[in-house]
Amino acid sequence: MKNVKCARCVRCGREYEARPDLTNCACGGILDIVYDYDCVKAALTKEKLAARAERTMWRYRELLPVEENTPDTPLRVGWSPLYEEPRLAELLGIKRLWVKDDGQNPTASLKDRASAMAVAKAWEAGAKTIACSSTGNAASSLAGNAAAAGLKTYIFVPDRAPKGKVAQLMMFGANVISVKGNYEETFKMSAEAIDKYGWYNRNAAINPYLSEGKKTVALEIAEQLGWEMPDYLAISVGDGCTIAGVWKGLKDLYAIGFIDRLPRLISAQSTGCCPINRAIQEGKDWEPMEENTIADSISVGVPRNADKALMAIRESNGLAICVTDEEILAAARLLGRTCGVFGEPAGVTGTAAVKKAVELGLIGREDTVVSVVTGNGLKDVANAIKAAGEPLHIEPDLELMVRGFADRGVTVE
Ligand SMILES: *Cc1c(COP(=O)(O)O)cnc(C)c1O
Ligand SMILES: [Zn+2]
């Protein structure tokens, strides 16, 4: 990889050769991929990019840690739409708002970006089997991307994972282990199995390439906005790999001169599980928390990528905003009704946090914001019905229809 110098530990600074099967530093710290930006600059210009027909995350190859001869992964990952939402901006009380609908990835979440990267690196490592533990979306995205690439998967999920995600896993032919325990216990079991059987490891914050895949969401947002950065970028946080990836992507673009300022990050977590936001708010290191929120994808009491996430939020002078489950469900309804975008609870937590930040007076009238919807609502139908309610259940009779709607304050006309 001409564009990559090495992998560097974010804790002790030790450097490693960027082999495809990298895990953590000997000190336990997470590694970060270090680029040769002169080399990237020489290879990539805005004009070159604009002329490129490929509409997947692989259009940013010069900024990705893959060998030149590694093929693109088969599923169409990335290049999700970025919608400007003037009506929602008005409703929230900010100047401009864009919604990046990353639920439109092939397995319906942003995790596809990391899983496609895992597949590419597993190919480079010559691996036949990939494994991970996940609250759900990393699992389903790995299962789908690996299936398309002809690789076998072993997947560990906590037994609370929503049915839609488990259905995806089974449909993609994964070997699924539903663990009677929380995410922490699930993660430990997967680590043990991976160690024992030598599978390629797709655990976030063990494998440093995953956040490089996730950073493509930021590269796309920047390109879709014509390289004009918003004031804020809001995203939900579980392990912290996504927000760290977003920050990495933005810093890459800054380093090669594609953007001239960096947005502040809004780190969105649930009040029921917010170890990272609590660390920011209290100005200290993180501590484990209970996992107590309907937003299952960010219900992470022991975040695996806290170091990189905290660094990203602090470096960006970001905001740490916690929202309740009710506020998450309300944001899901709001996005559905105003934008036609259907997000899962963790998917809409960023937007809930934008609303809350306005209410708290932290952002306002003059601010521009990008909110990333990280996962599709069809993954968790039970919570969608909880948020949006039941339809009118009636006999086939128009009179009953009119009366039924009248009871709900709707005039049929
Ligand atoms: C995984 C996930 C997140 C959070 O990503 P982390 O890397 O765990 O912080 C947010 N939203 C959805 C839908 C996810 O699946
Ligand atoms: Zn180290």
Short mmCIF file of C-alpha atoms and ligand atoms in Angstrom, two decimals:
data_model
loop_
_atom_site.label_atom_id
_atom_site.label_comp_id
_atom_site.label_asym_id
_atom_site.label_seq_id
_atom_site.Cartn_x
_atom_site.Cartn_y
_atom_site.Cartn_z
CA MET A 1 0.00 0.00 0.00
CA LYS A 2 1.86 3.05 -1.26
CA ASN A 3 -0.57 5.44 0.44
CA VAL A 4 -0.20 3.90 3.94
CA LYS A 5 2.85 4.49 6.13
CA CYS A 6 2.05 2.30 9.12
CA ALA A 7 -0.40 1.61 11.93
CA ARG A 8 0.23 3.60 15.11
CA CYS A 9 -1.04 2.91 18.63
CA VAL A 10 -3.23 5.77 19.86
CA ARG A 11 -2.12 5.09 23.44
CA CYS A 12 1.67 4.54 23.34
CA GLY A 13 2.61 5.61 19.81
CA ARG A 14 4.27 2.33 18.86
CA GLU A 15 4.24 1.72 15.10
CA TYR A 16 3.43 -1.47 13.22
CA GLU A 17 3.64 -2.56 9.61
CA ALA A 18 0.10 -2.38 8.16
CA ARG A 19 -0.52 -6.08 7.60
CA PRO A 20 -4.11 -7.18 6.81
CA ASP A 21 -4.57 -9.09 10.09
CA LEU A 22 -3.61 -6.29 12.49
CA THR A 23 -5.27 -6.30 15.89
CA ASN A 24 -4.42 -4.26 18.99
CA CYS A 25 -1.08 -2.91 20.17
CA ALA A 26 0.89 -4.98 22.67
CA CYS A 27 -0.06 -2.33 25.26
CA GLY A 28 -3.77 -2.97 24.60
CA GLY A 29 -4.25 0.33 22.77
CA ILE A 30 -6.13 0.67 19.48
CA LEU A 31 -4.14 1.18 16.29
CA ASP A 32 -4.75 3.98 13.82
CA ILE A 33 -3.83 3.75 10.14
CA VAL A 34 -1.35 6.47 9.17
CA TYR A 35 -1.34 7.75 5.57
CA ASP A 36 1.30 9.34 3.42
CA TYR A 37 -0.73 12.41 2.51
CA ASP A 38 1.82 13.62 -0.06
CA CYS A 39 1.31 10.37 -1.89
CA VAL A 40 -2.50 10.70 -1.63
CA LYS A 41 -2.36 14.32 -2.82
CA ALA A 42 -0.31 13.34 -5.84
CA ALA A 43 -2.77 10.59 -6.77
CA LEU A 44 -6.12 12.25 -6.06
CA THR A 45 -7.62 15.57 -7.06
CA LYS A 46 -11.19 16.87 -6.80
CA GLU A 47 -11.42 16.87 -10.59
CA LYS A 48 -10.31 13.26 -10.84
CA LEU A 49 -12.88 12.28 -8.27
CA ALA A 50 -15.67 14.21 -9.99
CA ALA A 51 -14.97 12.37 -13.24
CA ARG A 52 -15.18 8.96 -11.56
CA ALA A 53 -18.35 7.02 -12.41
CA GLU A 54 -18.15 4.58 -9.52
CA ARG A 55 -20.82 5.25 -6.93
CA THR A 56 -19.59 3.13 -4.01
CA MET A 57 -17.24 3.66 -1.08
CA TRP A 58 -14.41 2.35 -3.27
CA ARG A 59 -14.38 5.60 -5.25
CA TYR A 60 -12.11 6.87 -2.43
CA ARG A 61 -9.48 4.13 -2.85
CA GLU A 62 -6.55 6.54 -2.60
CA LEU A 63 -7.70 7.29 0.95
CA LEU A 64 -8.37 3.67 1.89
CA PRO A 65 -5.96 1.08 3.30
CA VAL A 66 -6.22 -1.57 0.58
CA GLU A 67 -3.72 -2.94 -1.91
CA GLU A 68 -4.06 -1.65 -5.47
CA ASN A 69 -4.90 -5.11 -6.80
CA THR A 70 -7.53 -5.96 -4.17
CA PRO A 71 -10.85 -6.09 -6.01
CA ASP A 72 -13.84 -3.95 -5.01
CA THR A 73 -16.18 -5.93 -2.77
CA PRO A 74 -19.32 -7.14 -4.60
CA LEU A 75 -22.22 -5.36 -2.87
CA ARG A 76 -22.94 -1.69 -3.58
CA VAL A 77 -21.83 -0.12 -0.30
CA GLY A 78 -21.87 3.64 0.18
CA TRP A 79 -22.95 6.61 -1.89
CA SER A 80 -26.16 6.89 0.10
CA PRO A 81 -28.27 9.97 -0.49
CA LEU A 82 -27.71 13.26 1.33
CA TYR A 83 -31.02 15.12 1.44
CA GLU A 84 -31.34 18.78 2.26
CA GLU A 85 -34.34 19.12 4.59
CA PRO A 86 -35.48 22.76 4.75
CA ARG A 87 -38.80 21.99 6.45
CA LEU A 88 -37.20 19.98 9.22
CA ALA A 89 -34.51 22.66 9.62
CA GLU A 90 -37.27 25.22 10.08
CA LEU A 91 -39.12 23.00 12.56
CA LEU A 92 -35.96 22.44 14.59
CA GLY A 93 -34.90 26.08 14.44
CA ILE A 94 -31.59 25.85 12.60
CA LYS A 95 -30.40 27.47 9.37
CA ARG A 96 -29.80 24.39 7.20
CA LEU A 97 -30.09 20.65 7.76
CA TRP A 98 -29.02 17.69 5.67
CA VAL A 99 -29.94 14.10 6.40
CA LYS A 100 -27.56 11.39 5.20
CA ASP A 101 -29.68 8.25 4.87
CA ASP A 102 -27.17 5.48 5.45
CA GLY A 103 -29.98 3.01 6.05
CA GLN A 104 -29.92 2.73 2.25
CA ASN A 105 -26.86 0.52 2.27
CA PRO A 106 -27.25 -3.09 1.04
CA THR A 107 -27.93 -4.59 4.47
CA ALA A 108 -29.53 -1.34 5.63
CA SER A 109 -26.98 0.24 7.95
CA LEU A 110 -23.75 2.23 7.97
CA LYS A 111 -21.99 -0.92 9.21
CA ASP A 112 -21.80 -2.12 5.61
CA ARG A 113 -18.92 0.32 5.13
CA ALA A 114 -16.87 -1.45 7.81
CA SER A 115 -17.90 -4.92 6.74
CA ALA A 116 -16.96 -4.32 3.10
CA MET A 117 -13.55 -3.22 4.37
CA ALA A 118 -13.32 -6.36 6.54
CA VAL A 119 -14.07 -8.52 3.50
CA ALA A 120 -11.39 -6.75 1.45
CA LYS A 121 -8.81 -7.21 4.21
CA ALA A 122 -9.83 -10.85 4.80
CA TRP A 123 -9.21 -11.45 1.09
CA GLU A 124 -5.78 -9.87 1.43
CA ALA A 125 -5.08 -12.05 4.49
CA GLY A 126 -6.12 -15.13 2.55
CA ALA A 127 -8.81 -15.92 5.15
CA LYS A 128 -11.81 -18.12 4.38
CA THR A 129 -13.82 -17.34 7.52
CA ILE A 130 -14.67 -14.07 9.28
CA ALA A 131 -16.16 -13.68 12.74
CA CYS A 132 -17.53 -10.89 14.86
CA SER A 133 -19.69 -10.06 17.82
CA SER A 134 -22.23 -7.34 17.43
CA THR A 135 -25.36 -5.75 18.79
CA GLY A 136 -26.88 -6.63 15.41
CA ASN A 137 -25.90 -4.44 12.47
CA ALA A 138 -22.20 -5.25 12.31
CA ALA A 139 -23.35 -8.86 12.29
CA SER A 140 -25.93 -8.57 9.53
CA SER A 141 -23.65 -6.42 7.39
CA LEU A 142 -20.77 -8.84 7.79
CA ALA A 143 -23.03 -11.79 6.99
CA GLY A 144 -24.31 -10.10 3.81
CA ASN A 145 -21.01 -8.75 2.54
CA ALA A 146 -19.21 -12.02 3.29
CA ALA A 147 -21.93 -14.09 1.62
CA ALA A 148 -21.57 -12.01 -1.54
CA ALA A 149 -17.81 -12.51 -1.41
CA GLY A 150 -18.01 -16.28 -0.87
CA LEU A 151 -16.64 -16.19 2.69
CA LYS A 152 -17.94 -18.12 5.70
CA THR A 153 -19.04 -16.30 8.88
CA TYR A 154 -19.46 -17.02 12.60
CA ILE A 155 -21.53 -14.38 14.32
CA PHE A 156 -22.15 -13.76 18.02
CA VAL A 157 -25.13 -11.59 19.02
CA PRO A 158 -26.71 -10.91 22.42
CA ASP A 159 -30.13 -12.59 22.58
CA ARG A 160 -31.88 -9.21 22.79
CA ALA A 161 -30.97 -8.42 19.14
CA PRO A 162 -34.14 -7.41 17.21
CA LYS A 163 -35.73 -10.11 15.05
CA GLY A 164 -35.22 -8.23 11.78
CA LYS A 165 -31.46 -8.31 12.24
CA VAL A 166 -31.43 -11.96 13.23
CA ALA A 167 -33.56 -12.75 10.17
CA GLN A 168 -30.92 -11.07 8.00
CA LEU A 169 -28.20 -13.19 9.57
CA MET A 170 -30.03 -16.43 8.94
CA MET A 171 -30.94 -15.39 5.40
CA PHE A 172 -27.30 -14.61 4.58
CA GLY A 173 -26.32 -18.10 5.76
CA ALA A 174 -24.22 -17.08 8.77
CA ASN A 175 -23.42 -19.50 11.61
CA VAL A 176 -25.22 -17.55 14.32
CA ILE A 177 -24.63 -17.83 18.05
CA SER A 178 -27.33 -16.00 20.03
CA VAL A 179 -25.69 -15.53 23.42
CA LYS A 180 -27.75 -15.53 26.61
CA GLY A 181 -26.04 -12.48 28.01
CA ASN A 182 -25.30 -8.81 27.35
CA TYR A 183 -23.06 -7.34 24.64
CA GLU A 184 -20.01 -7.42 26.91
CA GLU A 185 -20.39 -11.17 27.49
CA THR A 186 -21.09 -11.75 23.81
CA PHE A 187 -17.93 -9.86 22.86
CA LYS A 188 -15.80 -11.90 25.28
CA MET A 189 -17.12 -15.18 23.93
CA SER A 190 -16.38 -14.16 20.34
CA ALA A 191 -12.85 -13.11 21.27
CA GLU A 192 -12.25 -16.53 22.80
CA ALA A 193 -13.55 -18.37 19.74
CA ILE A 194 -11.61 -16.18 17.30
CA ASP A 195 -8.45 -16.83 19.27
CA LYS A 196 -9.05 -20.55 19.30
CA TYR A 197 -10.00 -21.05 15.63
CA GLY A 198 -7.94 -18.31 13.97
CA TRP A 199 -10.84 -16.70 12.10
CA TYR A 200 -10.44 -13.23 10.55
CA ASN A 201 -11.51 -10.76 13.23
CA ARG A 202 -14.17 -8.18 12.38
CA ASN A 203 -14.57 -6.84 15.90
CA ALA A 204 -14.63 -3.05 15.95
CA ALA A 205 -11.72 -1.56 17.90
CA ILE A 206 -9.69 -4.71 17.51
CA ASN A 207 -9.46 -4.41 13.76
CA PRO A 208 -8.15 -0.92 12.91
CA TYR A 209 -9.33 -1.08 9.29
CA LEU A 210 -13.02 -0.93 10.17
CA SER A 211 -13.15 2.74 11.09
CA GLU A 212 -11.30 3.41 7.81
CA GLY A 213 -14.30 1.88 6.05
CA LYS A 214 -16.72 3.87 8.18
CA LYS A 215 -14.91 7.10 7.42
CA THR A 216 -16.19 6.93 3.84
CA VAL A 217 -19.52 8.31 5.12
CA ALA A 218 -17.70 11.57 5.92
CA LEU A 219 -15.84 11.58 2.60
CA GLU A 220 -19.17 11.27 0.81
CA ILE A 221 -20.89 13.97 2.85
CA ALA A 222 -18.05 16.35 2.01
CA GLU A 223 -18.16 15.55 -1.68
CA GLN A 224 -21.97 15.72 -1.80
CA LEU A 225 -21.81 19.17 -0.19
CA GLY A 226 -19.30 20.38 -2.78
CA TRP A 227 -16.55 20.38 -0.10
CA GLU A 228 -18.35 23.08 1.95
CA MET A 229 -18.45 21.87 5.54
CA PRO A 230 -21.44 22.37 7.88
CA ASP A 231 -20.99 23.75 11.39
CA TYR A 232 -21.98 20.44 13.01
CA LEU A 233 -22.12 16.76 12.16
CA ALA A 234 -24.38 14.63 14.36
CA ILE A 235 -23.98 10.88 14.74
CA SER A 236 -25.01 8.21 17.23
CA VAL A 237 -22.32 6.51 19.30
CA GLY A 238 -22.05 2.97 20.68
CA ASP A 239 -18.56 1.47 20.59
CA GLY A 240 -17.30 4.76 19.18
CA CYS A 241 -15.82 3.32 16.00
CA THR A 242 -18.21 5.25 13.75
CA ILE A 243 -17.67 8.72 15.21
CA ALA A 244 -13.91 8.09 15.25
CA GLY A 245 -14.10 7.07 11.60
CA VAL A 246 -16.09 10.16 10.69
CA TRP A 247 -13.47 12.36 12.33
CA LYS A 248 -10.65 10.48 10.58
CA GLY A 249 -12.31 11.02 7.20
CA LEU A 250 -12.73 14.73 7.83
CA LYS A 251 -9.14 15.09 8.96
CA ASP A 252 -7.93 13.18 5.88
CA LEU A 253 -9.77 15.65 3.65
CA TYR A 254 -8.36 18.58 5.59
CA ALA A 255 -4.85 17.16 5.32
CA ILE A 256 -5.04 16.85 1.54
CA GLY A 257 -6.59 20.29 1.19
CA PHE A 258 -10.06 19.22 -0.02
CA ILE A 259 -11.83 21.07 2.82
CA ASP A 260 -10.71 24.16 4.68
CA ARG A 261 -12.53 23.75 7.97
CA LEU A 262 -13.71 20.92 10.20
CA PRO A 263 -17.25 20.65 11.60
CA ARG A 264 -17.86 20.12 15.31
CA LEU A 265 -19.11 16.64 16.09
CA ILE A 266 -22.34 16.01 17.97
CA SER A 267 -21.98 12.72 19.84
CA ALA A 268 -25.47 11.30 20.35
CA GLN A 269 -26.15 8.68 23.01
CA SER A 270 -29.14 7.51 25.01
CA THR A 271 -29.50 8.63 28.62
CA GLY A 272 -29.97 4.91 29.37
CA CYS A 273 -26.45 4.09 28.17
CA CYS A 274 -23.99 6.93 27.64
CA PRO A 275 -20.52 6.09 28.96
CA ILE A 276 -18.79 8.15 26.27
CA ASN A 277 -20.96 11.24 26.64
CA ARG A 278 -20.70 11.07 30.41
CA ALA A 279 -16.91 11.09 30.13
CA ILE A 280 -17.07 14.20 27.93
CA GLN A 281 -19.56 15.97 30.15
CA GLU A 282 -17.61 15.22 33.32
CA GLY A 283 -14.21 15.78 31.73
CA LYS A 284 -12.74 12.46 32.80
CA ASP A 285 -12.15 8.95 31.51
CA TRP A 286 -15.10 6.70 30.72
CA GLU A 287 -16.60 4.15 33.08
CA PRO A 288 -18.87 1.19 32.27
CA MET A 289 -22.64 1.74 32.37
CA GLU A 290 -25.79 -0.39 32.32
CA GLU A 291 -27.23 -1.11 28.86
CA ASN A 292 -30.70 0.33 29.19
CA THR A 293 -32.15 1.76 25.98
CA ILE A 294 -34.38 0.70 23.07
CA ALA A 295 -31.64 1.92 20.72
CA ASP A 296 -30.07 -1.55 20.67
CA SER A 297 -27.26 -0.69 18.22
CA ILE A 298 -25.82 1.88 20.62
CA SER A 299 -26.65 0.03 23.82
CA VAL A 300 -22.98 -0.46 24.60
CA GLY A 301 -22.07 -0.28 28.28
CA VAL A 302 -18.37 -1.05 27.72
CA PRO A 303 -17.39 0.84 24.56
CA ARG A 304 -14.61 -0.87 22.59
CA ASN A 305 -13.39 2.22 20.82
CA ALA A 306 -13.69 4.78 23.59
CA ASP A 307 -10.12 6.07 23.20
CA LYS A 308 -10.53 7.08 19.58
CA ALA A 309 -14.09 8.34 20.08
CA LEU A 310 -13.24 10.57 23.04
CA MET A 311 -10.25 11.95 21.17
CA ALA A 312 -12.42 12.73 18.15
CA ILE A 313 -15.14 14.48 20.14
CA ARG A 314 -12.63 16.50 22.17
CA GLU A 315 -10.47 17.43 19.18
CA SER A 316 -13.49 18.65 17.25
CA ASN A 317 -14.65 20.70 20.24
CA GLY A 318 -17.78 18.60 19.95
CA LEU A 319 -21.04 18.36 21.87
CA ALA A 320 -22.07 15.31 23.88
CA ILE A 321 -25.86 15.12 23.83
CA CYS A 322 -27.92 12.44 25.57
CA VAL A 323 -31.55 11.80 24.67
CA THR A 324 -34.23 9.65 26.28
CA ASP A 325 -35.92 6.72 24.57
CA GLU A 326 -39.06 8.90 24.20
CA GLU A 327 -37.01 11.57 22.42
CA ILE A 328 -35.56 8.88 20.14
CA LEU A 329 -39.03 7.61 19.21
CA ALA A 330 -40.20 11.19 18.63
CA ALA A 331 -37.25 11.81 16.31
CA ALA A 332 -38.09 8.64 14.38
CA ARG A 333 -41.63 9.95 13.83
CA LEU A 334 -40.37 13.40 12.88
CA LEU A 335 -37.92 12.04 10.28
CA GLY A 336 -40.59 9.74 8.89
CA ARG A 337 -43.24 12.41 8.58
CA THR A 338 -41.13 15.33 7.46
CA CYS A 339 -38.46 13.64 5.36
CA GLY A 340 -39.77 10.20 4.37
CA VAL A 341 -36.72 8.70 6.02
CA PHE A 342 -37.33 5.61 8.17
CA GLY A 343 -34.62 5.01 10.78
CA GLU A 344 -34.16 2.44 13.51
CA PRO A 345 -33.88 3.87 17.04
CA ALA A 346 -30.07 4.13 17.02
CA GLY A 347 -30.34 5.40 13.46
CA VAL A 348 -32.33 8.48 14.46
CA THR A 349 -30.54 9.22 17.74
CA GLY A 350 -28.31 11.77 15.99
CA THR A 351 -31.35 13.71 14.82
CA ALA A 352 -32.90 13.49 18.30
CA ALA A 353 -29.68 14.99 19.63
CA VAL A 354 -29.81 17.87 17.14
CA LYS A 355 -33.32 18.71 18.37
CA LYS A 356 -32.16 18.49 21.97
CA ALA A 357 -29.09 20.65 21.30
CA VAL A 358 -31.37 23.37 19.92
CA GLU A 359 -33.67 23.11 22.96
CA LEU A 360 -30.63 23.41 25.24
CA GLY A 361 -29.54 26.53 23.34
CA LEU A 362 -26.26 24.91 22.28
CA ILE A 363 -26.94 25.31 18.57
CA GLY A 364 -29.38 27.62 16.86
CA ARG A 365 -30.69 29.88 14.10
CA GLU A 366 -27.38 30.47 12.34
CA ASP A 367 -26.08 26.91 12.40
CA THR A 368 -25.86 24.33 9.63
CA VAL A 369 -25.99 20.64 10.51
CA VAL A 370 -25.60 17.25 8.86
CA SER A 371 -27.37 14.44 10.69
CA VAL A 372 -26.48 10.87 9.74
CA VAL A 373 -29.27 8.28 9.94
CA THR A 374 -27.19 5.18 10.56
CA GLY A 375 -29.69 2.32 10.19
CA ASN A 376 -33.02 1.53 8.56
CA GLY A 377 -36.26 1.32 10.56
CA LEU A 378 -37.43 -1.96 9.05
CA LYS A 379 -34.78 -3.69 11.15
CA ASP A 380 -36.81 -3.01 14.29
CA VAL A 381 -40.49 -3.02 13.44
CA ALA A 382 -41.63 -3.41 17.07
CA ASN A 383 -40.12 -0.07 18.08
CA ALA A 384 -41.35 1.57 14.88
CA ILE A 385 -44.94 0.64 15.78
CA LYS A 386 -44.28 1.90 19.31
CA ALA A 387 -43.20 5.24 17.84
CA ALA A 388 -45.81 5.63 15.13
CA GLY A 389 -48.85 3.82 16.56
CA GLU A 390 -51.44 1.44 15.11
CA PRO A 391 -53.63 2.05 12.05
CA LEU A 392 -57.42 2.25 12.14
CA HIS A 393 -58.71 -1.32 12.59
CA ILE A 394 -62.32 -1.45 11.25
CA GLU A 395 -64.89 -3.48 9.34
CA PRO A 396 -65.02 -2.65 5.61
CA ASP A 397 -67.41 0.32 5.99
CA LEU A 398 -66.72 3.94 4.90
CA GLU A 399 -68.92 5.36 7.65
CA LEU A 400 -66.73 3.61 10.24
CA MET A 401 -63.65 4.97 8.49
CA VAL A 402 -64.89 8.57 8.70
CA ARG A 403 -65.90 8.19 12.34
CA GLY A 404 -62.64 6.43 13.20
CA PHE A 405 -60.55 9.24 11.76
CA ALA A 406 -62.78 11.86 13.39
CA ASP A 407 -61.92 10.24 16.75
CA ARG A 408 -58.27 10.86 15.87
CA GLY A 409 -58.97 14.46 14.89
CA VAL A 410 -58.64 13.78 11.15
CA THR A 411 -61.35 15.00 8.73
CA VAL A 412 -61.62 12.75 5.69
CA GLU A 413 -61.98 15.04 2.66
C1 LIG B 1 -23.18 0.44 15.22
C2 LIG B 1 -24.19 1.50 15.06
C3 LIG B 1 -24.00 2.79 15.59
C4 LIG B 1 -22.80 3.20 16.40
O1 LIG B 1 -21.56 2.85 15.87
P1 LIG B 1 -20.32 2.56 16.87
O2 LIG B 1 -19.18 2.36 15.99
O3 LIG B 1 -20.70 1.34 17.66
O4 LIG B 1 -20.21 3.75 17.75
C5 LIG B 1 -24.99 3.71 15.38
N1 LIG B 1 -26.11 3.40 14.71
C6 LIG B 1 -26.32 2.20 14.18
C7 LIG B 1 -27.59 1.93 13.44
C8 LIG B 1 -25.37 1.20 14.34
O5 LIG B 1 -25.61 -0.01 13.84
ZN ZN B 2 0.45 0.78 22.37
#
